[in-house]
mmCIF file of C-alpha atoms and ligand atoms in Angstrom:
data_model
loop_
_atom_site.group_PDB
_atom_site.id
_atom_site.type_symbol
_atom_site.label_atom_id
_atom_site.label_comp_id
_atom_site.label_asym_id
_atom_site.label_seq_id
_atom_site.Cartn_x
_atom_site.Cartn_y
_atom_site.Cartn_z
ATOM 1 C CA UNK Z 1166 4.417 -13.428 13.475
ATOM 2 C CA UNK Z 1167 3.974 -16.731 12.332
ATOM 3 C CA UNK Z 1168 4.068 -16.892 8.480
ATOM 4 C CA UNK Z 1169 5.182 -13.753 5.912
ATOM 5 C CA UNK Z 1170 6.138 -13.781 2.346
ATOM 6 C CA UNK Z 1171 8.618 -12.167 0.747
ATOM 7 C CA UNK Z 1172 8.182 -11.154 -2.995
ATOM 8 C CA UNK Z 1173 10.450 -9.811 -5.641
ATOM 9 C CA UNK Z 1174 9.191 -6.768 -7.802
ATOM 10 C CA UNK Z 1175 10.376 -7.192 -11.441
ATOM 11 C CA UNK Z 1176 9.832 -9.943 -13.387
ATOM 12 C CA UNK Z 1177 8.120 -11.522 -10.812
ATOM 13 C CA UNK Z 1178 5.294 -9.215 -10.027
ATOM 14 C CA UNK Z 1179 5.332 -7.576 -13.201
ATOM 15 C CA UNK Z 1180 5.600 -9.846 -15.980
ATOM 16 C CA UNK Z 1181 8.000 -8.109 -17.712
ATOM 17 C CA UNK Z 1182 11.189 -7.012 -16.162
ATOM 18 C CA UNK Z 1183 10.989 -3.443 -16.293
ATOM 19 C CA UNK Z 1184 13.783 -1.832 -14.329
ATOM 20 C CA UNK Z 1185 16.098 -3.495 -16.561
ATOM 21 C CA UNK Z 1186 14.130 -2.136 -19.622
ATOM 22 C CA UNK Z 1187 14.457 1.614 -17.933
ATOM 23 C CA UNK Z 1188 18.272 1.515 -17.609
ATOM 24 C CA UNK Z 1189 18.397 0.533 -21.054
ATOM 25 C CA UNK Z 1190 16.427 3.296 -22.093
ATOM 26 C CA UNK Z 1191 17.660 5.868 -19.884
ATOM 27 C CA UNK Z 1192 21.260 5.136 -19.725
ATOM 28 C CA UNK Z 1193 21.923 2.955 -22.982
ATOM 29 C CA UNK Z 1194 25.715 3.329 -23.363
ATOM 30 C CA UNK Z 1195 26.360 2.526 -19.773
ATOM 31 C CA UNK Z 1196 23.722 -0.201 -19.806
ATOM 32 C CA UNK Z 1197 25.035 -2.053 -22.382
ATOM 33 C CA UNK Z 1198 28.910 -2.364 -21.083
ATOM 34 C CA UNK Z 1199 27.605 -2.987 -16.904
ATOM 35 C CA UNK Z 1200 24.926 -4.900 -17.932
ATOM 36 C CA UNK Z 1201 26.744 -8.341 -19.290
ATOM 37 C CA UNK Z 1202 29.298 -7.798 -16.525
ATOM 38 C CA UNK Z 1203 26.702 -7.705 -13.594
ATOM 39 C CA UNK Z 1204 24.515 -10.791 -15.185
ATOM 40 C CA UNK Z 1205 28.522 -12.456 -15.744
ATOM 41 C CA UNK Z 1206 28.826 -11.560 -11.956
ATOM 42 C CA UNK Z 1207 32.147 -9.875 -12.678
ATOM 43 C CA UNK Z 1208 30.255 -6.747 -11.470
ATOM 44 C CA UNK Z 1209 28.328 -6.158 -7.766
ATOM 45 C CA UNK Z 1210 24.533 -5.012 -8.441
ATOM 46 C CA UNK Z 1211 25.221 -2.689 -6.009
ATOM 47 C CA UNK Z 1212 27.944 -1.361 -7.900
ATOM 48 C CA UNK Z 1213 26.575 -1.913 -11.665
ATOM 49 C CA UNK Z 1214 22.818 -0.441 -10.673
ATOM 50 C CA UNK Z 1215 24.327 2.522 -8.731
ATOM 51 C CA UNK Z 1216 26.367 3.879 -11.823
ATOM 52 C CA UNK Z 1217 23.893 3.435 -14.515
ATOM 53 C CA UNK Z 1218 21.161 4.878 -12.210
ATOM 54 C CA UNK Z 1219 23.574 7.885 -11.353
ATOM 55 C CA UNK Z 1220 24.459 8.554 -14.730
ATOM 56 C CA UNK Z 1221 20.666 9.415 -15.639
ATOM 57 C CA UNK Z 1222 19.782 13.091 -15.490
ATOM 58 C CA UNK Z 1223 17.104 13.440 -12.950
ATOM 59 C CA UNK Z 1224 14.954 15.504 -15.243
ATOM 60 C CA UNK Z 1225 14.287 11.819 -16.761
ATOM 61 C CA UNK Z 1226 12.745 10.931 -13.547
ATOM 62 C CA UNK Z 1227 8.803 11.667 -14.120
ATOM 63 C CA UNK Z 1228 9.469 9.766 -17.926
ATOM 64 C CA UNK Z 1229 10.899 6.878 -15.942
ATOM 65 C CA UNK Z 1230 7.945 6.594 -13.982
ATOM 66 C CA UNK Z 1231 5.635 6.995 -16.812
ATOM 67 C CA UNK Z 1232 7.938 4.094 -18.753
ATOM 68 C CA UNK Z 1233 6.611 1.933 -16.199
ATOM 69 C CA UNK Z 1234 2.811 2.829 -15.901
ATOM 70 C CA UNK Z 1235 0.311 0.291 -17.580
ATOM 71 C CA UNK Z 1236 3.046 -2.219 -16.944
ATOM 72 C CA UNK Z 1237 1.343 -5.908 -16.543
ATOM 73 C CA UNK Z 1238 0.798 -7.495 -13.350
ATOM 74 C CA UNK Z 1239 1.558 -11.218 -13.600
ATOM 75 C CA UNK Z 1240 -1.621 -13.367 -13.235
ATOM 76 C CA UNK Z 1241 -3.090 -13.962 -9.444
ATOM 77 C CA UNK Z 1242 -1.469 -11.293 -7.643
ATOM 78 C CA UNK Z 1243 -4.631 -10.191 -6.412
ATOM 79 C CA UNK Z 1244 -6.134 -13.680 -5.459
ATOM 80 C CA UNK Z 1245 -2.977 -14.230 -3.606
ATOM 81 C CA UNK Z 1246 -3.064 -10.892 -1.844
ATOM 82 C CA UNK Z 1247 -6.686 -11.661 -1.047
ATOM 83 C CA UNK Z 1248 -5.464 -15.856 0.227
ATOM 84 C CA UNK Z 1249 -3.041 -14.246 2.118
ATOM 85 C CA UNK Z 1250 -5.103 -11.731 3.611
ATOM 86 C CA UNK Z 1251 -8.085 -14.202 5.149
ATOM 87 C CA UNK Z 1252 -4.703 -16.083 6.022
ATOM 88 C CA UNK Z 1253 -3.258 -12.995 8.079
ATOM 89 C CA UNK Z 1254 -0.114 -13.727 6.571
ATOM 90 C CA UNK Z 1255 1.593 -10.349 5.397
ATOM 91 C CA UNK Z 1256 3.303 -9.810 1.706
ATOM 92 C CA UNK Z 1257 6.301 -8.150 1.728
ATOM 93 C CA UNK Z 1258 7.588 -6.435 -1.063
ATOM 94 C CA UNK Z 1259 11.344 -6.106 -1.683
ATOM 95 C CA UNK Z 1260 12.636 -4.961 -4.382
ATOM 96 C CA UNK Z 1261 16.275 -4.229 -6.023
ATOM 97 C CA UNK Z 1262 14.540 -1.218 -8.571
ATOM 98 C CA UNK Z 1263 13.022 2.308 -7.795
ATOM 99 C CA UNK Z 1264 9.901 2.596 -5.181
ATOM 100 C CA UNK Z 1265 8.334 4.963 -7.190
ATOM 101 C CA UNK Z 1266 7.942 2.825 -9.844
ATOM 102 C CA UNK Z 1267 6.854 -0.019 -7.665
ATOM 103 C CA UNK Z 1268 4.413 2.526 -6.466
ATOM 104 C CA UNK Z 1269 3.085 3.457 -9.733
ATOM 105 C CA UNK Z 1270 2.750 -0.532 -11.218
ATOM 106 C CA UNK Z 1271 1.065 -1.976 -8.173
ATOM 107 C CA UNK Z 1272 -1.265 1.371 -8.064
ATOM 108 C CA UNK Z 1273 -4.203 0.636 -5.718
ATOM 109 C CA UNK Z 1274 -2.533 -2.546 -5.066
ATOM 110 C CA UNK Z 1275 0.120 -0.694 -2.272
ATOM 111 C CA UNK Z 1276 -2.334 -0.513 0.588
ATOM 112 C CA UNK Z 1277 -2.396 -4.013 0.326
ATOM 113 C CA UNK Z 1278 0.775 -5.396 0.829
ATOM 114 C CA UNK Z 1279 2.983 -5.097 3.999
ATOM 115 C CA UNK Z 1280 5.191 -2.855 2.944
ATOM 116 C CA UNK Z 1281 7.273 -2.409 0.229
ATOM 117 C CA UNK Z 1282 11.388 -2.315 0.242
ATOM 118 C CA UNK Z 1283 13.134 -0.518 -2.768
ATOM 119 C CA UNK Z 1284 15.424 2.103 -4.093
ATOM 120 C CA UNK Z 1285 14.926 5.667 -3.114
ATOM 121 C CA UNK Z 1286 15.754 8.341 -5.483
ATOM 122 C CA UNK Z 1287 16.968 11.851 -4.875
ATOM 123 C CA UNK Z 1288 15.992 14.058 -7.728
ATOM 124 C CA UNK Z 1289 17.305 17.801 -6.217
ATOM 125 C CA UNK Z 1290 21.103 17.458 -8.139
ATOM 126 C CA UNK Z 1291 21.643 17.403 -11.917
ATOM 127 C CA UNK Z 1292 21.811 13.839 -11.807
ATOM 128 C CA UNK Z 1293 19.980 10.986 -9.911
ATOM 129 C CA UNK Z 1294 21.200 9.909 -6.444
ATOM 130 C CA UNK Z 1295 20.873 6.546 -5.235
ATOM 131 C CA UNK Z 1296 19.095 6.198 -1.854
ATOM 132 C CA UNK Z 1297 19.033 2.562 -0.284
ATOM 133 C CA UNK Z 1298 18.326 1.855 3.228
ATOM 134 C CA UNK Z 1299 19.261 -1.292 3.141
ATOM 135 C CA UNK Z 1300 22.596 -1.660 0.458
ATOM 136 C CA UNK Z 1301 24.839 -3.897 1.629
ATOM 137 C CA UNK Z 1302 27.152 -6.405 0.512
ATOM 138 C CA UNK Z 1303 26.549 -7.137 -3.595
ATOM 139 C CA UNK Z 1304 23.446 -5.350 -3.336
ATOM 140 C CA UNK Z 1305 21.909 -1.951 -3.891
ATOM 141 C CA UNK Z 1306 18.739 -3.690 -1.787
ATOM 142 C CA UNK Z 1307 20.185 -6.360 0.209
ATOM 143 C CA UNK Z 1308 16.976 -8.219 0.558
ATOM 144 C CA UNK Z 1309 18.158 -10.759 3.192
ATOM 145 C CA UNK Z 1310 19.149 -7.973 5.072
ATOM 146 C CA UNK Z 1311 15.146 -6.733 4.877
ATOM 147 C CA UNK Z 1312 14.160 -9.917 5.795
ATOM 148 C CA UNK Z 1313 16.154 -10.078 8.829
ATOM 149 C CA UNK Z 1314 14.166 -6.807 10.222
ATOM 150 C CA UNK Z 1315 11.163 -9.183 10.164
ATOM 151 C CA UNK Z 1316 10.577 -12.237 12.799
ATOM 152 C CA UNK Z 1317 8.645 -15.249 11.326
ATOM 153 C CA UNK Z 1318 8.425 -18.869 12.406
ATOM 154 C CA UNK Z 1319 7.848 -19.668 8.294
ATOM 155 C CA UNK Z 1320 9.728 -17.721 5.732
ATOM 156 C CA UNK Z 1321 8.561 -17.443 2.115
ATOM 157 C CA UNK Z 1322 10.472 -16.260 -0.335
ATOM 158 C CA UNK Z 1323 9.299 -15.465 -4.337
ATOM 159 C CA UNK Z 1324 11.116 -14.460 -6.800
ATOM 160 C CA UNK Z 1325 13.025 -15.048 -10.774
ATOM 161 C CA UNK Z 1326 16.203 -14.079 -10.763
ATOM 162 C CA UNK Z 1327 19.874 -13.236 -9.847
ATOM 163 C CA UNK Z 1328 18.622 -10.188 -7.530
ATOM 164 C CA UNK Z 1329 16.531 -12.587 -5.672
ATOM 165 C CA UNK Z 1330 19.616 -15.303 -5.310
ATOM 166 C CA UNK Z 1331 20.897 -14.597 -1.760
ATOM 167 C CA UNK Z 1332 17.260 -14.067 0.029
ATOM 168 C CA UNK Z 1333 16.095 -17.707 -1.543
ATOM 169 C CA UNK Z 1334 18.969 -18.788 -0.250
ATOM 170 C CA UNK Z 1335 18.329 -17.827 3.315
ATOM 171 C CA UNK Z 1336 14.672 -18.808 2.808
ATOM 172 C CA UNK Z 1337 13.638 -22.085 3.705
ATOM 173 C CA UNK Z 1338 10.526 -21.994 0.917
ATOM 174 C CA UNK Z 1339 11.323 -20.248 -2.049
ATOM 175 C CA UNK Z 1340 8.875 -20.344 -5.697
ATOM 176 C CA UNK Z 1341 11.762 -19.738 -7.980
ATOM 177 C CA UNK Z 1342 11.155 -19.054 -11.885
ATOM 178 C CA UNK Z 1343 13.011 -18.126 -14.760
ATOM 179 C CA UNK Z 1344 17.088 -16.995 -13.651
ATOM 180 C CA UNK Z 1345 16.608 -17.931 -10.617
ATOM 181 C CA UNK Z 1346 15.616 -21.570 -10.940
ATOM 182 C CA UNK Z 1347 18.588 -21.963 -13.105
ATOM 183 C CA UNK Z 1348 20.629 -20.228 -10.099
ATOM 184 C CA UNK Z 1349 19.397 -22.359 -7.333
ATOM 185 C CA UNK Z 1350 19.800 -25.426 -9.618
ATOM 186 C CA UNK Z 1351 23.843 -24.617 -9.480
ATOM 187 C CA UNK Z 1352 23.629 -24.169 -5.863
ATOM 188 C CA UNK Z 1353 21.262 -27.398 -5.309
ATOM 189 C CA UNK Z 1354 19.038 -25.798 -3.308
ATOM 190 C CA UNK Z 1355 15.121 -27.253 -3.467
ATOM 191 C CA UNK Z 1356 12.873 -24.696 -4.933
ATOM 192 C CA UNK Z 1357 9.209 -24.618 -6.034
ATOM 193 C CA UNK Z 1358 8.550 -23.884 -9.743
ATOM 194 C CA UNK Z 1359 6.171 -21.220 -10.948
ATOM 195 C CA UNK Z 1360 4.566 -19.141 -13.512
ATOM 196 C CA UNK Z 1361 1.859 -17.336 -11.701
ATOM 197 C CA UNK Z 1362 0.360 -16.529 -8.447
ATOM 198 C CA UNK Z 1363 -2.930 -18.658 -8.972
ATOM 199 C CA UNK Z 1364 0.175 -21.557 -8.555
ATOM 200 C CA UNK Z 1365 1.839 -20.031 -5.568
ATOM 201 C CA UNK Z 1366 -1.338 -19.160 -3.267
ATOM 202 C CA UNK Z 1367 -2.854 -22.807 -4.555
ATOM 203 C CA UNK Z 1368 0.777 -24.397 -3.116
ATOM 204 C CA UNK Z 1369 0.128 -22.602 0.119
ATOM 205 C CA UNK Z 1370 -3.077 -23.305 0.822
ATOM 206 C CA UNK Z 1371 -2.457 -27.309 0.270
ATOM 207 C CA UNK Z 1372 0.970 -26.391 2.485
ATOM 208 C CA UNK Z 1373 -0.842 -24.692 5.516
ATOM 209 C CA UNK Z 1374 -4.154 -27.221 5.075
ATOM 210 C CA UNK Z 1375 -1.639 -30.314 5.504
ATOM 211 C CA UNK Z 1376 0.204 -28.316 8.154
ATOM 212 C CA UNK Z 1377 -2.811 -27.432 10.173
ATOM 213 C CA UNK Z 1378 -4.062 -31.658 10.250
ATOM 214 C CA UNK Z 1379 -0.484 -32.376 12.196
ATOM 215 C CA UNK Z 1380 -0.632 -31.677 15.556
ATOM 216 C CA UNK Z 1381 1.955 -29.749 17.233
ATOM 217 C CA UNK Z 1382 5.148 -31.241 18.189
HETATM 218 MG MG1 MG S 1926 13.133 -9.864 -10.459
#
């Protein structure tokens, strides 16, 4: 594979970050003391998400689902599904929230991307159950981890905040917005600013154009 793209879920596809917004709703109390401490970084994501989302009864699970239909896509998702597609470069979506609602936001949208990394959710005991393939480290989704399971000559990474922190690190291009600019500022790492996809796929294409008129080394 020569080229694939990594993108973030909340926040970045969505324009609204909604999984944050669901363990607010769903789990208030708990929310509001893990929350602060996770964003502080006193507390692991993979710790912080794990109790909140076990704490919610899974009889909330279809409303949670529901809570995140008719969610907004942020501008040029498509376009840049449809760049990257006459590119044969493959989107990748990783994300640190629940698959079903990734499912339900991108809708028809699924068959289009690669595939799509998230939290599982086991809904047979009285209360959620947290189901990550790939937890690891500070994560519930350790997305660098994810993107290790693919090969690429060119990694891309999207994304806008502290979730996405340790895969733009380990990406050589990452679009960074929001959180995550600030994050990468701290850790001087170069990043590419953005607000919507119409900016990343027009990036790309003036990337791969100027790539393709060097010859190869
Ligand atoms: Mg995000």
């Amino acid at each position: 594979m020569k080229r694939i793209v990594f993108c973030d879920f909340d926040g970045t596809i969505t324009v609204k970050e909604t999984f944050v917004a669901v363990l607010k709703h769903f789990a208030p109390q708990l929310s509001a003391q893990l929350i602060p401490q996770i964003y502080a970084r006193k507390l692991t994501l993979r710790e912080g998400v794990r109790q909140i989302l076990e704490s919610i009864s899974s009889s909330c699970y279809p409303e949670i689902l529901e809570f995140s239909r008719g969610e907004t896509i942020r501008p040029g998702f498509t376009e840049l599904l449809d760049f990257l597609e006459a590119k044969q470069v493959p989107l990748v979506v990783i994300s640190g929230g629940l698959r079903g609602m990734v499912e339900v936001v991108l809708g028809k949208l699924v068959q289009r991307v690669h595939a799509i990394h998230a939290v599982d959710i086991d809904t047979t005991n009285e209360y959620l159950q947290v189901k990550s393939e790939f937890e690891g480290g500070t994560e519930l989704v350790a997305k660098v981890q994810v993107m290790e399971k693919y090969s690429a000559e060119e990694k891309i990474a999207i994304g806008d905040s502290l979730t996405d922190l340790n895969m733009a690190l380990a990406t050589p291009i990452v679009f960074a917005r929001d959180a995550l600019a600030q994050y990468l500022q701290q850790h001087q790492k170069p990043y590419i600013p953005w607000q919507d996809f119409f900016e990343v796929r027009d990036y790309l294409a003036s990337l791969w154009n100027s790539a393709h008129e060097q010859p190869n080394p």
